[in-house]
Coordinates of C-alpha atoms and ligand atoms in Angstrom, one line a residue:
M35 CA -97.0 -37.2 75.2
T36 CA -99.9 -35.0 73.9
L37 CA -99.1 -33.1 70.8
G38 CA -100.8 -29.8 69.7
I39 CA -100.3 -27.6 66.7
W40 CA -100.8 -23.8 66.5
I41 CA -101.3 -22.5 63.0
F42 CA -100.7 -18.8 62.4
G43 CA -102.9 -16.7 60.1
D44 CA -100.5 -16.6 57.2
Q45 CA -99.8 -20.4 57.2
L46 CA -103.2 -21.6 55.8
S47 CA -102.0 -24.6 54.0
L48 CA -102.8 -28.3 54.4
D49 CA -99.1 -28.9 53.6
H50 CA -98.2 -27.0 56.8
G51 CA -95.0 -28.5 58.2
A52 CA -96.4 -29.3 61.7
L53 CA -99.7 -30.8 60.3
A54 CA -97.6 -33.0 58.0
S55 CA -95.4 -34.1 60.9
V56 CA -98.4 -36.0 62.6
A57 CA -100.7 -36.9 59.7
P58 CA -102.6 -39.1 59.2
Q59 CA -103.0 -38.9 63.0
R60 CA -105.3 -36.0 64.0
V61 CA -104.1 -33.9 67.0
P62 CA -105.5 -30.8 68.5
V63 CA -105.0 -27.7 66.4
L64 CA -105.3 -24.1 67.5
L65 CA -106.0 -20.9 65.5
I66 CA -106.3 -17.5 67.2
E67 CA -107.9 -14.4 66.0
S68 CA -106.2 -11.8 68.2
L69 CA -107.5 -8.3 68.5
A70 CA -104.3 -7.0 70.0
Y71 CA -102.4 -8.2 66.9
A72 CA -104.8 -6.5 64.6
Q73 CA -104.5 -3.3 66.6
Q74 CA -100.8 -3.0 66.1
R75 CA -101.3 -0.4 63.3
P76 CA -104.2 1.2 61.5
Y77 CA -104.6 -1.7 59.1
H78 CA -106.8 -1.5 56.0
R79 CA -110.2 -3.0 57.1
Q80 CA -110.3 -5.3 54.1
K81 CA -106.9 -6.8 55.1
L82 CA -108.4 -7.8 58.5
V83 CA -111.4 -9.2 56.9
L84 CA -109.4 -11.2 54.4
V85 CA -107.1 -12.7 57.1
W86 CA -109.8 -13.5 59.6
S87 CA -112.2 -14.9 57.1
A88 CA -109.5 -17.0 55.4
M89 CA -108.6 -18.4 58.9
R90 CA -112.2 -19.2 59.7
H91 CA -112.6 -21.0 56.3
F92 CA -109.4 -22.9 56.8
A93 CA -110.5 -24.0 60.3
A94 CA -113.7 -25.4 58.7
V95 CA -111.6 -27.3 56.2
L96 CA -109.5 -28.8 58.9
R97 CA -112.6 -29.8 60.9
A98 CA -114.1 -31.4 57.8
Q99 CA -110.9 -33.5 57.6
G100 CA -111.3 -34.7 61.2
W101 CA -108.8 -32.4 63.0
P102 CA -110.0 -31.3 66.4
V103 CA -109.8 -27.5 66.0
T104 CA -110.1 -24.8 68.6
Y105 CA -110.7 -21.5 67.0
A106 CA -110.3 -18.6 69.5
V107 CA -111.6 -15.2 68.9
A108 CA -109.7 -13.4 71.6
E109 CA -108.2 -10.2 72.9
D110 CA -104.6 -11.5 72.5
F111 CA -102.5 -14.6 71.7
E112 CA -101.3 -15.5 75.1
T113 CA -104.5 -16.1 77.0
P114 CA -106.2 -18.6 74.6
L115 CA -102.8 -20.2 73.9
R116 CA -102.2 -21.0 77.6
D117 CA -105.9 -22.0 78.2
W118 CA -105.7 -24.4 75.3
I119 CA -102.4 -25.9 76.4
A120 CA -103.8 -26.5 79.8
R121 CA -107.2 -27.8 78.7
E122 CA -105.9 -30.2 76.1
R123 CA -102.9 -31.2 78.3
I124 CA -100.5 -30.4 75.5
S125 CA -97.0 -31.5 76.3
E126 CA -95.4 -30.7 73.0
L127 CA -96.4 -27.7 70.9
R128 CA -95.6 -28.0 67.2
L129 CA -95.1 -24.9 65.1
M130 CA -93.9 -24.0 61.7
R131 CA -91.5 -21.1 61.7
P132 CA -93.3 -17.9 61.1
N133 CA -92.7 -15.9 57.9
D134 CA -92.2 -12.7 60.0
R135 CA -89.5 -12.2 62.6
P136 CA -91.5 -10.2 65.2
L137 CA -93.8 -13.2 65.8
Q138 CA -90.8 -15.5 66.1
T139 CA -89.2 -13.1 68.6
W140 CA -92.4 -12.9 70.6
L141 CA -92.8 -16.7 70.7
E142 CA -89.2 -17.2 71.8
G143 CA -89.9 -14.8 74.8
Q144 CA -92.8 -16.9 76.0
D145 CA -92.3 -19.2 78.9
L146 CA -94.9 -21.9 78.0
P147 CA -95.7 -25.0 80.2
C148 CA -94.8 -27.4 77.4
D149 CA -92.0 -28.3 75.0
R150 CA -91.8 -26.6 71.6
R151 CA -90.8 -28.3 68.4
W152 CA -90.2 -26.1 65.3
Y153 CA -90.7 -27.1 61.6
S154 CA -89.1 -25.4 58.7
N155 CA -91.2 -23.0 56.8
N156 CA -92.2 -24.6 53.5
Q157 CA -94.2 -21.8 51.9
F158 CA -91.3 -20.8 49.6
L159 CA -89.3 -22.6 47.0
W160 CA -86.0 -21.9 48.5
S161 CA -85.6 -23.2 52.0
A162 CA -83.6 -21.0 54.4
A163 CA -80.6 -23.4 54.2
A164 CA -80.6 -23.5 50.4
F165 CA -80.7 -19.7 50.3
Q166 CA -77.7 -19.6 52.7
T167 CA -75.8 -22.0 50.5
W168 CA -76.5 -19.8 47.5
I169 CA -75.5 -16.6 49.2
Q170 CA -72.4 -17.8 51.0
G171 CA -69.1 -16.5 49.6
R172 CA -70.8 -14.1 47.2
K173 CA -69.7 -10.5 47.1
R174 CA -72.8 -9.3 45.3
F175 CA -76.4 -10.6 45.7
L176 CA -77.9 -9.6 42.4
L177 CA -81.5 -10.5 41.7
E178 CA -80.5 -11.5 38.2
D179 CA -77.9 -14.1 39.5
F180 CA -80.4 -15.5 42.0
Y181 CA -83.1 -15.7 39.4
R182 CA -81.0 -17.6 37.0
A183 CA -79.9 -20.0 39.8
G184 CA -83.6 -20.6 40.5
R185 CA -84.4 -21.3 36.8
R186 CA -81.6 -23.8 36.8
K187 CA -82.3 -25.3 40.2
F188 CA -86.0 -25.9 39.6
Q189 CA -85.7 -26.4 35.8
V190 CA -88.2 -23.7 35.1
L191 CA -88.7 -22.5 31.5
W192 CA -85.7 -24.8 30.9
G193 CA -84.6 -26.2 27.5
A194 CA -82.1 -28.9 26.7
D195 CA -79.2 -27.2 28.4
G196 CA -80.2 -23.6 29.1
P197 CA -83.1 -21.2 29.4
L198 CA -85.9 -21.6 26.9
G199 CA -85.5 -19.4 23.9
D200 CA -81.8 -19.0 24.8
R201 CA -82.6 -15.9 26.8
W202 CA -83.0 -15.3 30.5
N203 CA -84.7 -12.0 30.1
F204 CA -87.3 -10.3 27.9
D205 CA -87.3 -6.9 29.4
Q206 CA -86.8 -5.3 26.0
E207 CA -90.1 -6.6 24.8
N208 CA -91.8 -6.0 28.1
R209 CA -92.6 -2.8 30.0
Q210 CA -94.4 -1.0 27.2
T211 CA -95.4 2.6 27.6
Y212 CA -98.8 4.2 27.9
G213 CA -98.3 5.3 24.2
A214 CA -97.9 1.7 23.1
Y215 CA -101.0 0.7 25.1
R216 CA -103.1 3.4 23.4
K217 CA -101.7 2.5 20.0
Q218 CA -102.5 -1.2 20.4
K219 CA -106.0 -0.4 21.8
A220 CA -105.4 -3.1 24.3
S221 CA -108.3 -3.7 26.6
P222 CA -107.7 -5.2 30.1
P223 CA -110.3 -7.7 31.5
P224 CA -112.3 -6.8 34.6
P225 CA -110.7 -8.4 37.7
L226 CA -112.4 -11.6 39.0
T227 CA -114.4 -10.8 42.2
F228 CA -116.3 -12.8 44.8
R229 CA -119.4 -12.4 46.9
A230 CA -118.9 -12.4 50.6
D231 CA -120.5 -15.5 52.2
G232 CA -121.9 -15.8 55.7
I233 CA -118.6 -16.3 57.3
T234 CA -117.1 -13.2 55.7
Q235 CA -120.2 -11.2 56.5
S236 CA -119.7 -12.2 60.2
V237 CA -116.1 -11.0 60.1
I238 CA -117.1 -7.8 58.5
A239 CA -119.6 -7.3 61.4
R240 CA -116.8 -8.1 63.9
V241 CA -114.3 -5.6 62.2
R242 CA -117.1 -2.9 62.4
S243 CA -118.2 -3.6 66.0
T244 CA -114.7 -3.7 67.4
G245 CA -113.6 -0.6 65.4
V246 CA -110.4 -2.4 64.6
G247 CA -108.6 -1.2 61.5
G248 CA -108.0 2.4 60.9
Y249 CA -108.0 2.8 57.2
G250 CA -109.8 2.0 53.9
D251 CA -113.3 1.3 52.8
L252 CA -115.3 -1.8 54.0
T253 CA -118.7 -2.6 52.5
E254 CA -120.7 -5.8 52.2
N255 CA -119.3 -6.0 48.7
F256 CA -116.0 -7.2 49.9
A257 CA -114.7 -8.9 46.7
W258 CA -111.5 -10.8 47.7
G259 CA -111.4 -14.6 47.7
V260 CA -111.0 -16.1 51.1
T261 CA -110.5 -19.9 50.4
R262 CA -107.9 -22.0 48.5
E263 CA -110.6 -22.8 45.9
Q264 CA -111.2 -19.1 45.2
A265 CA -107.4 -18.4 45.1
W266 CA -107.2 -21.2 42.6
Q267 CA -109.9 -19.6 40.5
V268 CA -108.0 -16.3 40.6
L269 CA -105.0 -18.1 39.3
Q270 CA -107.0 -19.8 36.5
Y271 CA -108.6 -16.5 35.5
F272 CA -105.2 -14.9 35.4
L273 CA -103.8 -17.6 33.2
S274 CA -106.7 -17.4 30.7
Q275 CA -107.4 -13.7 30.7
Q276 CA -104.3 -11.7 31.8
L277 CA -101.0 -13.6 31.5
G278 CA -101.1 -13.2 27.7
Q279 CA -100.3 -9.4 28.1
F280 CA -98.7 -9.5 31.6
G281 CA -95.1 -8.9 30.6
S282 CA -95.9 -6.3 27.9
F283 CA -97.8 -4.0 30.2
Q284 CA -96.4 -4.8 33.7
D285 CA -95.2 -1.2 34.3
L286 CA -98.2 0.5 32.8
M287 CA -100.6 2.7 34.8
V288 CA -104.0 3.7 33.5
Q289 CA -106.5 6.0 35.4
G290 CA -109.5 4.0 36.5
Q291 CA -107.9 0.6 35.8
A292 CA -106.5 -0.7 39.1
V293 CA -105.5 -4.1 38.0
L294 CA -104.8 -4.2 34.2
W295 CA -103.0 -7.5 33.5
H296 CA -101.7 -8.1 37.1
S297 CA -102.5 -11.3 38.8
L298 CA -103.8 -10.2 42.2
L299 CA -102.2 -13.4 43.6
S300 CA -100.0 -11.9 46.3
P301 CA -102.6 -12.0 49.1
Y302 CA -103.2 -15.7 48.5
L303 CA -99.5 -16.6 48.2
N304 CA -98.7 -14.6 51.3
L305 CA -101.4 -16.4 53.4
G306 CA -100.4 -19.8 52.2
L307 CA -103.5 -20.5 50.2
L308 CA -101.4 -21.0 47.1
H309 CA -97.8 -22.2 46.9
P310 CA -95.4 -20.5 44.6
Q311 CA -94.4 -23.8 43.0
E312 CA -97.9 -24.5 41.8
V313 CA -98.4 -21.0 40.5
I314 CA -95.2 -21.3 38.5
A315 CA -96.0 -24.8 37.2
A316 CA -99.5 -23.6 36.1
A317 CA -98.0 -20.6 34.2
E318 CA -95.4 -22.8 32.6
E319 CA -97.9 -25.4 31.5
H320 CA -100.1 -22.7 30.1
Y321 CA -97.2 -21.5 28.0
H322 CA -96.4 -25.1 26.8
R323 CA -100.0 -25.4 25.6
G324 CA -99.1 -22.7 23.2
A325 CA -101.5 -20.2 24.6
I326 CA -99.0 -17.3 25.2
A327 CA -95.7 -15.9 24.2
L328 CA -92.5 -16.6 26.0
N329 CA -91.8 -13.0 27.0
Q330 CA -95.2 -12.8 28.9
V331 CA -94.7 -16.0 30.9
E332 CA -91.0 -15.2 31.6
G333 CA -92.0 -11.7 32.9
F334 CA -94.4 -13.3 35.3
I335 CA -92.3 -16.2 36.5
R336 CA -89.4 -13.7 37.2
Q337 CA -91.7 -12.0 39.7
I338 CA -92.4 -15.1 41.7
L339 CA -89.3 -17.3 41.3
G340 CA -87.1 -14.2 41.2
W341 CA -88.3 -11.2 43.2
R342 CA -90.6 -12.8 45.7
E343 CA -88.1 -15.6 46.7
Y344 CA -85.2 -13.1 46.7
M345 CA -86.9 -10.6 49.0
Y346 CA -87.9 -13.4 51.4
G347 CA -84.5 -14.9 51.4
L348 CA -82.7 -11.6 52.0
Y349 CA -85.1 -10.6 54.8
H350 CA -84.1 -13.7 56.7
H351 CA -80.5 -13.6 55.7
W352 CA -80.0 -10.0 56.9
G353 CA -82.1 -10.7 59.9
N354 CA -82.7 -7.2 61.2
T355 CA -84.4 -7.3 64.5
D356 CA -86.9 -4.9 65.9
S357 CA -84.3 -3.5 68.4
D358 CA -82.0 -2.5 65.5
P359 CA -82.3 1.1 64.6
E360 CA -84.4 1.6 61.4
P361 CA -82.1 2.2 58.5
N362 CA -82.2 5.8 57.3
F363 CA -79.4 6.2 54.7
F364 CA -80.4 9.7 53.6
Q365 CA -81.3 10.9 57.2
H366 CA -84.8 11.7 56.1
H367 CA -87.1 13.0 58.9
Q368 CA -90.1 14.6 57.1
P369 CA -93.5 13.3 58.5
L370 CA -95.7 11.4 56.2
P371 CA -98.2 13.8 54.6
A372 CA -101.7 13.6 55.9
F373 CA -103.1 12.9 52.4
F374 CA -101.6 9.4 52.5
W375 CA -104.5 8.6 54.8
D376 CA -107.1 10.5 52.7
H377 CA -106.6 10.8 48.9
R378 CA -108.9 13.9 48.7
Q379 CA -106.4 16.0 50.4
T380 CA -103.9 16.1 47.4
E381 CA -104.3 17.6 44.0
M382 CA -101.5 15.6 42.5
N383 CA -103.5 13.4 40.2
C384 CA -101.2 10.4 40.1
V385 CA -100.9 10.2 43.9
R386 CA -104.6 10.9 44.4
Q387 CA -105.6 8.1 42.0
V388 CA -103.4 5.5 43.5
L389 CA -104.4 6.5 47.0
A390 CA -108.1 6.4 46.2
Q391 CA -107.7 3.0 44.6
T392 CA -105.8 1.8 47.7
E393 CA -108.6 3.0 50.0
H394 CA -111.3 1.3 47.9
T395 CA -109.5 -2.0 47.3
A396 CA -106.4 -2.3 49.5
Y397 CA -104.4 -3.0 46.3
A398 CA -102.1 -1.2 44.0
H399 CA -99.8 -2.8 41.5
H400 CA -96.0 -2.8 41.7
I401 CA -95.3 0.4 39.7
Q402 CA -98.0 2.3 41.4
R403 CA -96.5 1.4 44.8
L404 CA -92.8 2.0 43.7
M405 CA -92.9 4.9 41.2
I406 CA -95.8 6.9 42.5
L407 CA -96.2 6.5 46.3
S408 CA -92.7 5.3 47.4
N409 CA -91.1 7.7 44.9
F410 CA -93.0 10.7 46.2
A411 CA -92.2 9.8 49.8
L412 CA -88.5 9.4 49.0
L413 CA -88.3 12.6 47.0
L414 CA -90.1 14.5 49.8
G415 CA -87.8 13.0 52.4
V416 CA -90.3 11.1 54.5
E417 CA -88.9 9.2 57.5
P418 CA -88.5 5.6 56.3
R419 CA -90.2 4.2 59.4
E420 CA -93.3 6.3 58.7
I421 CA -93.6 5.2 55.1
R422 CA -93.0 1.6 56.1
Q423 CA -95.8 1.7 58.7
W424 CA -98.1 3.2 56.1
F425 CA -97.4 0.5 53.5
H426 CA -97.8 -2.2 56.1
S427 CA -101.1 -0.7 57.2
A428 CA -102.5 0.0 53.7
Y429 CA -102.1 -3.1 51.6
I430 CA -103.9 -6.4 51.5
D431 CA -100.7 -8.4 51.0
A432 CA -98.5 -6.6 53.5
H433 CA -96.4 -8.5 56.0
D434 CA -93.2 -7.7 57.8
W435 CA -91.0 -9.7 55.5
V436 CA -92.2 -7.7 52.4
M437 CA -91.8 -4.4 54.1
Q438 CA -88.1 -4.6 55.1
T439 CA -87.0 -5.4 51.6
N440 CA -89.6 -3.8 49.3
V441 CA -90.3 -0.6 51.2
L442 CA -87.1 0.1 53.1
G443 CA -84.7 -1.4 50.6
M444 CA -86.1 -1.1 47.1
G445 CA -88.5 1.8 47.7
Q446 CA -86.6 4.1 50.1
F447 CA -82.9 3.1 49.6
A448 CA -82.9 3.3 53.4
D449 CA -80.3 0.6 53.6
G450 CA -77.8 2.6 51.5
G451 CA -77.8 0.2 48.5
R452 CA -77.7 -3.2 50.1
L453 CA -80.7 -4.2 48.0
A454 CA -81.0 -1.8 45.1
S455 CA -78.2 -0.6 43.0
K456 CA -79.6 2.9 42.9
P457 CA -82.7 4.7 44.4
Y458 CA -85.9 4.3 42.5
V459 CA -86.6 8.0 41.9
A460 CA -88.2 9.7 38.9
S461 CA -89.7 13.0 37.8
A462 CA -93.0 13.6 35.9
N463 CA -91.3 12.5 32.7
Y464 CA -91.4 8.8 33.7
I465 CA -94.9 9.0 35.1
H466 CA -96.1 10.6 31.9
K467 CA -94.4 8.0 29.8
M468 CA -96.0 5.1 31.7
S469 CA -99.4 6.5 32.5
N470 CA -102.2 8.9 31.5
Y471 CA -102.3 10.5 35.0
C472 CA -100.7 13.8 33.9
E473 CA -103.4 14.4 31.2
T474 CA -105.9 15.5 33.8
C475 CA -103.7 16.9 36.4
C476 CA -103.8 20.5 37.6
Y477 CA -99.9 20.5 37.6
Q478 CA -97.8 21.0 34.6
R479 CA -95.7 18.0 34.0
Q480 CA -93.1 19.9 31.9
E481 CA -92.6 22.7 34.5
R482 CA -89.8 22.6 37.0
L483 CA -90.5 25.8 38.9
G484 CA -93.5 28.0 39.7
S485 CA -96.9 27.4 41.2
Q486 CA -98.1 25.1 38.4
A487 CA -94.9 23.0 38.4
C488 CA -95.3 19.3 39.0
P489 CA -94.0 18.7 42.5
F490 CA -92.3 15.5 41.4
N491 CA -90.0 17.7 39.2
Y492 CA -88.6 20.1 41.7
L493 CA -88.5 17.5 44.4
Y494 CA -86.5 15.2 42.1
W495 CA -83.8 17.7 41.3
D496 CA -83.7 18.9 44.9
F497 CA -83.2 15.2 46.0
L498 CA -80.4 14.7 43.6
D499 CA -78.8 18.0 44.7
R500 CA -79.1 17.4 48.4
H501 CA -77.8 13.9 48.2
R502 CA -75.2 14.3 45.5
E503 CA -72.3 13.2 47.6
P504 CA -73.6 9.8 48.7
L505 CA -75.2 9.2 45.3
Q506 CA -72.2 9.7 43.2
N507 CA -70.6 6.7 44.9
Q508 CA -73.5 4.6 43.5
G509 CA -72.3 3.2 40.2
R510 CA -75.5 3.6 38.2
M511 CA -76.1 7.3 39.1
G512 CA -73.5 8.9 37.0
L513 CA -75.6 9.7 34.0
I514 CA -78.4 11.1 36.1
L515 CA -76.1 13.3 38.0
K516 CA -74.8 14.8 34.8
G517 CA -78.3 16.1 34.2
L518 CA -78.0 17.9 37.5
D519 CA -74.8 19.6 36.4
R520 CA -76.7 21.2 33.5
L521 CA -78.7 23.3 36.1
T522 CA -77.3 26.7 37.1
P523 CA -76.6 27.4 40.8
Q524 CA -79.5 30.0 40.6
E525 CA -81.9 27.3 39.3
K526 CA -80.8 24.8 42.0
L527 CA -81.4 27.4 44.6
Q528 CA -84.9 28.2 43.4
I529 CA -85.7 24.5 43.2
H530 CA -84.5 24.0 46.8
H531 CA -86.5 26.9 47.9
Q532 CA -89.7 25.5 46.3
A533 CA -89.1 22.0 47.6
T534 CA -88.5 23.4 51.2
Q535 CA -91.7 25.4 50.9
L536 CA -93.7 22.2 50.0
R537 CA -92.1 20.3 52.9
Q538 CA -93.2 23.1 55.3
Q539 CA -96.7 23.1 53.8
L540 CA -97.3 19.4 54.1
G541 CA -98.2 18.6 57.6
G542 CA -98.0 15.0 58.5
K543 CA -100.1 12.6 60.5
T544 CA -98.0 9.7 61.7
S545 CA -99.3 6.2 61.9
T546 CA -98.8 6.5 65.7
E547 CA -101.3 9.3 65.7
M548 CA -103.6 7.3 63.5
K549 CA -103.8 4.4 65.9
G550 CA -101.2 2.6 68.1
D551 CA -97.9 1.7 66.5
R552 CA -96.3 -1.2 68.1
D553 CA -94.3 -3.9 66.4
V554 CA -95.3 -7.1 68.2
Ligands
LIG37 P1 -98.2 -9.3 40.0 O1 -97.7 -8.0 39.3 O2 -99.2 -10.0 39.2 O3 -96.9 -10.1 40.3 C1 -96.9 -11.6 40.5 C2 -96.5 -11.9 41.9 O4 -95.1 -11.7 42.0 C3 -97.1 -11.1 43.0 O5 -98.3 -11.7 43.4 C4 -96.0 -11.3 44.1 O6 -96.3 -12.5 44.8 C5 -94.8 -11.5 43.4 N1 -93.9 -10.3 43.5 C6 -93.5 -9.5 42.5 N2 -92.7 -8.5 42.9 C7 -92.4 -8.8 44.2 C8 -91.6 -8.2 45.2 N3 -90.9 -7.2 44.9 N4 -91.7 -8.8 46.4 C9 -92.5 -9.8 46.7 N5 -93.3 -10.4 45.8 C10 -93.2 -9.9 44.6 N6 -95.7 -7.4 47.8 C11 -96.4 -8.1 48.7 O7 -96.6 -9.2 48.5 N7 -96.8 -7.4 49.9 C12 -96.5 -6.1 50.1 O8 -96.9 -5.6 51.1 C13 -95.8 -5.4 49.1 N8 -95.5 -4.1 49.3 C14 -94.7 -3.5 48.4 C15 -94.3 -2.1 48.6 C16 -93.5 -1.5 47.8 C17 -93.0 -0.1 48.0 C18 -93.0 -2.2 46.6 C19 -92.1 -1.5 45.6 C20 -93.4 -3.5 46.3 C21 -94.2 -4.1 47.2 N9 -94.7 -5.5 47.0 C22 -95.4 -6.1 47.9 C23 -94.3 -6.2 45.8 C24 -95.3 -6.1 44.7 O9 -95.6 -4.7 44.4 C25 -96.6 -6.9 45.0 O10 -96.2 -8.2 45.3 C26 -97.5 -6.9 43.8 O11 -97.9 -5.6 43.5 C27 -98.8 -7.7 44.2 O12 -99.8 -7.6 43.2 P2 -100.0 -8.8 42.2 O13 -100.3 -10.0 42.9 O14 -101.1 -8.3 41.2 O15 -98.7 -8.9 41.4
LIG38 FE1 -98.3 13.4 38.9 FE2 -96.9 15.6 38.1 FE3 -98.2 14.1 36.4 FE4 -99.6 15.6 38.1 S1 -98.2 16.3 36.6 S2 -100.0 13.5 37.4 S3 -98.4 15.4 39.9 S4 -96.5 13.5 37.7

């Protein structure tokens, strides 16, 4: 029997389940850089450079360890896969289960001339089986319950018989406002950046010459890390420079400051260059060295041990397939405004800033994604599929498993509350509280009506009014809907009129029009 291993572009770990199944034996390994896969949607060019460069660097690491690696730069997956199986006379292909279902579905549909053996995906803390055990028999799948179970199971920030500091949650100390940031005169460190080496430069040249990727800036100054060593440096930098303020300012937004105290770790975690366990252990160790306060480290660990694992577990538990109709709880059908693809086309300062930053870096932090871009799309009534495709195209860390839960569930409430207990919507009030974007905006953050009124305001009230019926069944909406009751019928009508006008004005360019739009 001749064994062979195919490693996907987001499984770049030496602990890969299929590699571990044969080690220390060295068997043929395949990596494929497929142009067709990259052409599925108008990806940010930096995302493509990151993935392909990280794959090429990983192939070099494997070769240095003695693995016979075939690295195929190809039009698609199928041709080089079949050629390699024939050439190497592979009789058993070993694979680790993909993170994303579309790839799994595609693979299952392939009639290959060899056996296939699957290994469990080991890039998360909770295995699929352990997640199933946790979820079975539960009526509610609250993040908080799952997070506490994770703290207990993995003994993270764990005292003698309970959570350290006798508290699970430090939200009260965390999430400080822009006003608190200014008062403290806090000063965020610059993000750690890297110089593009020869391998990365050749990938940049390939992305340019093939014209693949339909969005975002790409210069020779590409600054993301592309190896495990660099990912590890980003983690160390985060621990020493940023973690100390992470919790306090995790919801803050400051014009001209893309990163603040966020970690920038998601691309590396999602490609397998870092494992969540080692990130959590490093953060915990840093805390025990007495370097930072408990609320800061708890706020960070909650993101990885809580949110990240929870989103991944639910994605596989719910198991939507591509043939299922896209959830659309509010029946929203507005096209995505063209300015999502070009920040210069909007005057809304908050939206413009986050979009400009996304074009330059392929990154925005959580609150920018959730409370500026996704919030605006939901208030406007954009078709969930359109905004999902945009997020999937635009961000350096985007993968199918993150889209279904974060964009459709958390961001758009398209699943009708399966994931979130209420829609994440807000008017200018919230944006002003958490940022300084409104200070230099041409719109008036306190106005609800009229040509100078902030669009977030009238869209917000119109959203609540249009969807009052389904919303009043969502437990946590009661107080918010009481605010709506204070508006007169005349005001509601004017608000609806202005919101409708805006919807009519904003033409849209779909991601299909931008460039192809197939889910592999
Ligand atoms: P930090 O703020 O430093 O957080 C630390 C880590 O926690 C992140 O690196 C990430 O691995 C993890 N994390 C925190 N929240 C989540 C979450 N909800 N889901 C998954 N991981 C989480 N995350 C992605 O990895 N890829 C995406 O494409 C993506 N798209 C998103 C779209 C929307 C609409 C929303 C609301 C969230 C999205 N997220 C996504 C989650 C989160 O915004 C990013 O993980 C985070 O901004 C990445 O930046 P960071 O590494 O600096 O994060
Ligand atoms: Fe955004 Fe409105 Fe504030 Fe302008 S006024 S920055 S559009 S929230």
